[in-house]
Coordinates of C-alpha atoms in Angstrom, one line a residue:
M27 CA 0.0 0.1 0.1
R28 CA 2.4 2.5 1.3
K29 CA 4.4 1.7 -2.5
K30 CA 1.2 2.5 -4.2
N31 CA 1.2 5.6 -2.2
N32 CA 4.3 7.0 -3.2
Y33 CA 3.9 5.5 -6.9
L34 CA 0.4 8.0 -6.6
L35 CA 2.6 10.6 -5.2
L36 CA 5.2 10.7 -8.1
L37 CA 2.7 10.8 -10.7
S38 CA 1.0 13.7 -9.1
F39 CA 4.3 15.2 -9.0
I40 CA 5.3 14.6 -12.5
F41 CA 1.6 16.0 -13.4
A42 CA 2.1 19.4 -11.4
Y43 CA 5.6 19.6 -13.6
L44 CA 4.3 19.5 -16.7
S45 CA 1.4 21.7 -15.9
T46 CA 3.6 24.7 -15.0
N47 CA 6.7 24.4 -17.1
T48 CA 5.4 23.1 -20.4
P49 CA 7.0 25.6 -22.4
F50 CA 10.5 24.7 -21.1
L51 CA 9.6 21.1 -22.2
Y52 CA 9.8 21.8 -26.1
P53 CA 12.7 21.7 -28.6
R54 CA 14.5 24.4 -28.4
S55 CA 16.1 25.9 -32.2
L56 CA 18.0 29.0 -33.3
V57 CA 16.7 32.1 -34.9
M58 CA 19.2 34.8 -37.4
G59 CA 19.5 37.9 -36.6
M60 CA 20.7 40.6 -39.0
I61 CA 21.6 44.5 -38.5
Q62 CA 22.1 46.3 -41.9
F63 CA 24.7 48.7 -42.0
P64 CA 25.0 51.4 -45.2
R65 CA 27.5 50.5 -47.2
I66 CA 29.5 53.3 -47.5
L67 CA 30.6 52.6 -44.2
K68 CA 34.4 51.5 -44.1
K69 CA 33.8 49.8 -40.3
V70 CA 30.8 48.2 -38.6
P71 CA 30.5 48.9 -35.8
S72 CA 30.3 46.5 -32.7
I73 CA 26.5 46.3 -31.0
R74 CA 25.6 44.6 -27.9
I75 CA 22.7 42.6 -27.6
Y76 CA 20.7 41.0 -24.9
Y77 CA 18.5 38.2 -25.0
G78 CA 16.8 36.1 -22.3
G79 CA 19.7 36.6 -19.4
K80 CA 22.2 36.3 -21.9
I81 CA 24.6 38.5 -23.8
V82 CA 24.0 37.3 -27.5
N83 CA 27.2 36.9 -29.6
S84 CA 27.2 39.1 -32.7
H85 CA 29.3 38.4 -35.7
T86 CA 30.6 41.7 -37.8
H87 CA 31.0 41.3 -41.7
E88 CA 33.6 43.7 -43.2
G89 CA 32.7 43.3 -46.5
I90 CA 28.7 43.5 -46.2
A91 CA 28.3 45.5 -43.9
K92 CA 25.9 44.5 -41.4
V93 CA 26.2 42.3 -37.4
T94 CA 24.6 39.4 -37.5
F95 CA 22.9 37.4 -34.5
E96 CA 21.2 34.2 -33.4
V97 CA 18.9 33.4 -29.9
S98 CA 17.1 30.9 -29.3
K99 CA 13.2 29.8 -29.7
N100 CA 11.0 27.6 -28.7
N101 CA 9.4 25.2 -31.5
R102 CA 6.1 26.5 -30.6
Q103 CA 7.3 30.2 -30.0
T104 CA 5.3 32.7 -32.5
T105 CA 5.9 36.0 -30.8
F106 CA 9.1 38.5 -29.9
Y107 CA 9.8 41.9 -29.0
L108 CA 12.6 43.7 -30.0
L109 CA 13.9 46.8 -27.6
V110 CA 16.0 49.4 -29.5
T111 CA 18.0 51.8 -27.1
E112 CA 21.1 53.4 -25.7
Q113 CA 21.0 51.4 -22.8
I114 CA 19.3 49.2 -20.5
Q115 CA 19.1 49.0 -16.2
Y116 CA 17.4 46.7 -13.7
Q117 CA 15.2 46.9 -10.7
V118 CA 15.9 44.8 -8.1
K119 CA 12.9 42.6 -6.7
T120 CA 11.6 44.3 -3.2
F121 CA 9.2 43.0 -0.7
A122 CA 7.1 44.3 1.7
D123 CA 8.8 44.0 4.8
K124 CA 11.7 46.3 4.5
S125 CA 14.1 44.6 6.4
W126 CA 14.4 42.0 4.1
Q127 CA 17.3 42.7 1.6
S128 CA 17.5 40.8 -1.9
N129 CA 19.9 40.7 -4.5
T130 CA 17.2 39.1 -6.9
I131 CA 16.9 41.1 -10.4
D132 CA 12.8 42.0 -10.5
Y133 CA 13.2 42.7 -14.3
L134 CA 15.0 44.7 -17.0
Q135 CA 13.4 48.4 -17.4
L136 CA 14.0 51.6 -19.5
P137 CA 16.1 54.5 -17.8
P138 CA 13.7 57.2 -17.5
Q139 CA 13.1 59.8 -20.3
Q140 CA 15.5 57.3 -22.3
S141 CA 14.3 57.7 -26.1
Y142 CA 13.8 54.0 -27.6
K143 CA 11.9 52.3 -30.3
F144 CA 9.6 48.8 -29.1
Y145 CA 8.0 46.0 -31.6
R146 CA 6.2 43.0 -31.5
L147 CA 7.4 40.6 -34.2
E148 CA 4.5 38.1 -34.8
L149 CA 5.5 34.6 -36.8
L150 CA 2.4 34.8 -39.8
P151 CA 2.3 32.8 -42.3
D152 CA 2.0 34.6 -45.3
A153 CA -1.1 33.2 -46.9
L154 CA -2.7 34.7 -44.2
E155 CA -1.8 38.7 -44.9
T156 CA -4.5 38.5 -46.7
M157 CA -6.9 37.0 -45.1
D158 CA -9.9 38.1 -42.7
T159 CA -10.3 36.6 -39.4
M160 CA -12.3 33.9 -39.8
E161 CA -10.7 32.7 -43.4
I162 CA -7.4 33.1 -40.8
L163 CA -9.1 30.5 -38.2
K164 CA -10.7 28.2 -40.7
Q165 CA -6.9 27.8 -42.4
Q166 CA -5.1 27.6 -39.0
T167 CA -7.1 24.5 -38.4
T168 CA -6.7 22.8 -41.8
Q169 CA -3.1 23.8 -43.0
T170 CA 0.1 22.4 -41.9
E171 CA 3.0 24.1 -41.9
K172 CA 4.7 22.5 -44.5
D173 CA 1.5 23.8 -47.3
N174 CA 2.7 27.7 -45.5
R175 CA 5.8 29.4 -46.2
Y176 CA 6.3 31.8 -42.7
H177 CA 7.0 36.0 -42.1
W178 CA 7.2 37.9 -39.5
K179 CA 5.0 40.9 -38.9
V180 CA 6.2 43.9 -36.9
Y181 CA 4.1 46.1 -34.7
E182 CA 5.3 48.8 -33.2
E183 CA 4.2 49.2 -29.5
Q184 CA 5.4 51.0 -26.4
L185 CA 6.3 49.9 -22.7
P186 CA 4.6 50.5 -19.8
T187 CA 4.8 53.9 -17.9
T188 CA 6.5 51.8 -15.8
G189 CA 9.4 51.0 -18.1
K190 CA 9.2 47.1 -17.5
I191 CA 10.8 45.4 -20.5
P192 CA 8.7 42.1 -21.3
D193 CA 10.4 38.6 -21.3
E194 CA 11.3 37.6 -24.8
T195 CA 12.7 40.9 -25.5
I196 CA 15.6 41.2 -27.4
V197 CA 17.4 44.3 -26.4
V198 CA 20.1 46.1 -28.9
C199 CA 21.9 48.8 -27.3
Y200 CA 21.9 51.3 -30.2
F201 CA 20.7 54.4 -31.3
P202 CA 17.1 53.9 -32.1
E203 CA 16.3 57.4 -34.2
A204 CA 19.0 55.6 -36.3
I205 CA 17.0 52.3 -37.3
T206 CA 14.1 51.3 -38.9
I207 CA 12.6 47.8 -39.5
R208 CA 9.8 46.1 -41.6
N209 CA 8.0 43.1 -42.2
G210 CA 10.1 40.1 -43.2
G211 CA 12.1 37.1 -42.5
S212 CA 11.6 33.5 -42.5
K213 CA 10.9 31.0 -39.4
L214 CA 15.0 31.0 -39.5
E215 CA 15.4 34.4 -39.7
L216 CA 14.1 37.5 -38.3
P217 CA 13.6 40.5 -40.3
A218 CA 16.4 43.1 -40.6
I219 CA 16.8 45.6 -38.9
V220 CA 17.8 48.3 -41.0
I221 CA 20.4 51.1 -40.1
K222 CA 19.6 54.4 -41.5
H223 CA 21.8 55.2 -44.7
N224 CA 21.9 59.1 -43.5
I225 CA 23.4 57.8 -40.1
I226 CA 26.5 59.5 -40.8
D227 CA 25.4 62.7 -41.7
W228 CA 23.6 62.6 -38.5
M229 CA 26.7 61.9 -36.8
G230 CA 28.7 64.0 -38.1
S231 CA 31.5 62.0 -39.4
E232 CA 32.1 58.1 -39.4
K233 CA 34.5 58.8 -37.1
K234 CA 32.2 60.4 -34.9
L235 CA 29.7 57.4 -35.7
H236 CA 32.4 55.0 -34.1
E237 CA 33.3 57.2 -30.8
E238 CA 30.0 57.2 -29.9
S239 CA 29.1 53.3 -30.5
I240 CA 32.3 52.6 -28.5
K241 CA 30.6 54.9 -25.6
L242 CA 27.4 52.9 -25.8
Q243 CA 29.8 49.4 -25.4
I244 CA 31.5 50.8 -22.2
A245 CA 27.6 52.1 -20.9
S246 CA 26.6 48.3 -21.4
L247 CA 29.9 47.1 -18.9
D248 CA 27.5 47.2 -15.8
T249 CA 24.2 45.8 -17.4
D250 CA 26.8 42.9 -18.9
T251 CA 27.2 41.7 -14.8
I252 CA 23.4 40.6 -14.3
H253 CA 23.7 38.5 -18.3
A254 CA 25.6 35.3 -18.6
P255 CA 27.8 34.8 -21.6
T256 CA 26.7 32.5 -24.6
K257 CA 28.7 29.2 -24.6
Q258 CA 30.4 28.4 -27.9
E259 CA 32.2 26.0 -29.2
I260 CA 34.7 25.4 -32.1
K261 CA 34.7 22.5 -34.2
Q262 CA 37.6 22.4 -37.3
D263 CA 38.3 20.4 -39.6
Q264 CA 40.8 20.3 -42.8
Q265 CA 37.9 22.0 -45.2
R266 CA 36.0 24.4 -42.5
T267 CA 36.0 25.8 -39.1
L268 CA 32.3 25.7 -36.7
I269 CA 31.2 27.8 -34.6
I270 CA 28.3 26.4 -32.5
N271 CA 26.1 28.6 -30.3
H272 CA 24.4 26.4 -27.4
I273 CA 21.1 26.9 -27.3
T274 CA 20.9 26.5 -23.3

């Protein structure tokens, strides 16, 4: 009888775990992002990117004037948030009992009065773009994923007055006035973040652009301390070098 009770207790624990942690059990994959700079730049600035509590590894491509990066998603995830702002801060968890002190980070936050651009990205089948709501629901229940090509639809939104940054937000520490983003991409690639062609005129010179970009990197050092680096594994053979970003 005791063994039976222990068995039932184990089953109830497993059920409780599955019901509260199901999203973490989905297989995870990588989706690529890109920041496209004007071709007239002689050198591409480095950019700090955060996602999921980690510093995202980014790769600068001099010949094509772009920065690429990868973030992880579960295979059922169809929404990302994207925040472009110069820097972020964090809010420490507080308690009603003031005698308790916490070093736990409650959430990331936009500094007061700081400019930003904030977007919600929704992954949609291409065919749904021209359908009404009822037709969309019908197609979603009858079509398989193999029948559709996908793209990301971009919605510009506002952060709450508290400045709280939602989970699943890709944070790009750069000048929000200098970027634009449009619908596009695929299931494997986010829509490109495009740096405006007049950024050199806006900054005054390419030298000034790099100086200000370096200042953003320095300003990110404090936020780096609460983000873990993304683990990488380098594999080589006689023909190629593979750099693997670990998802977890």
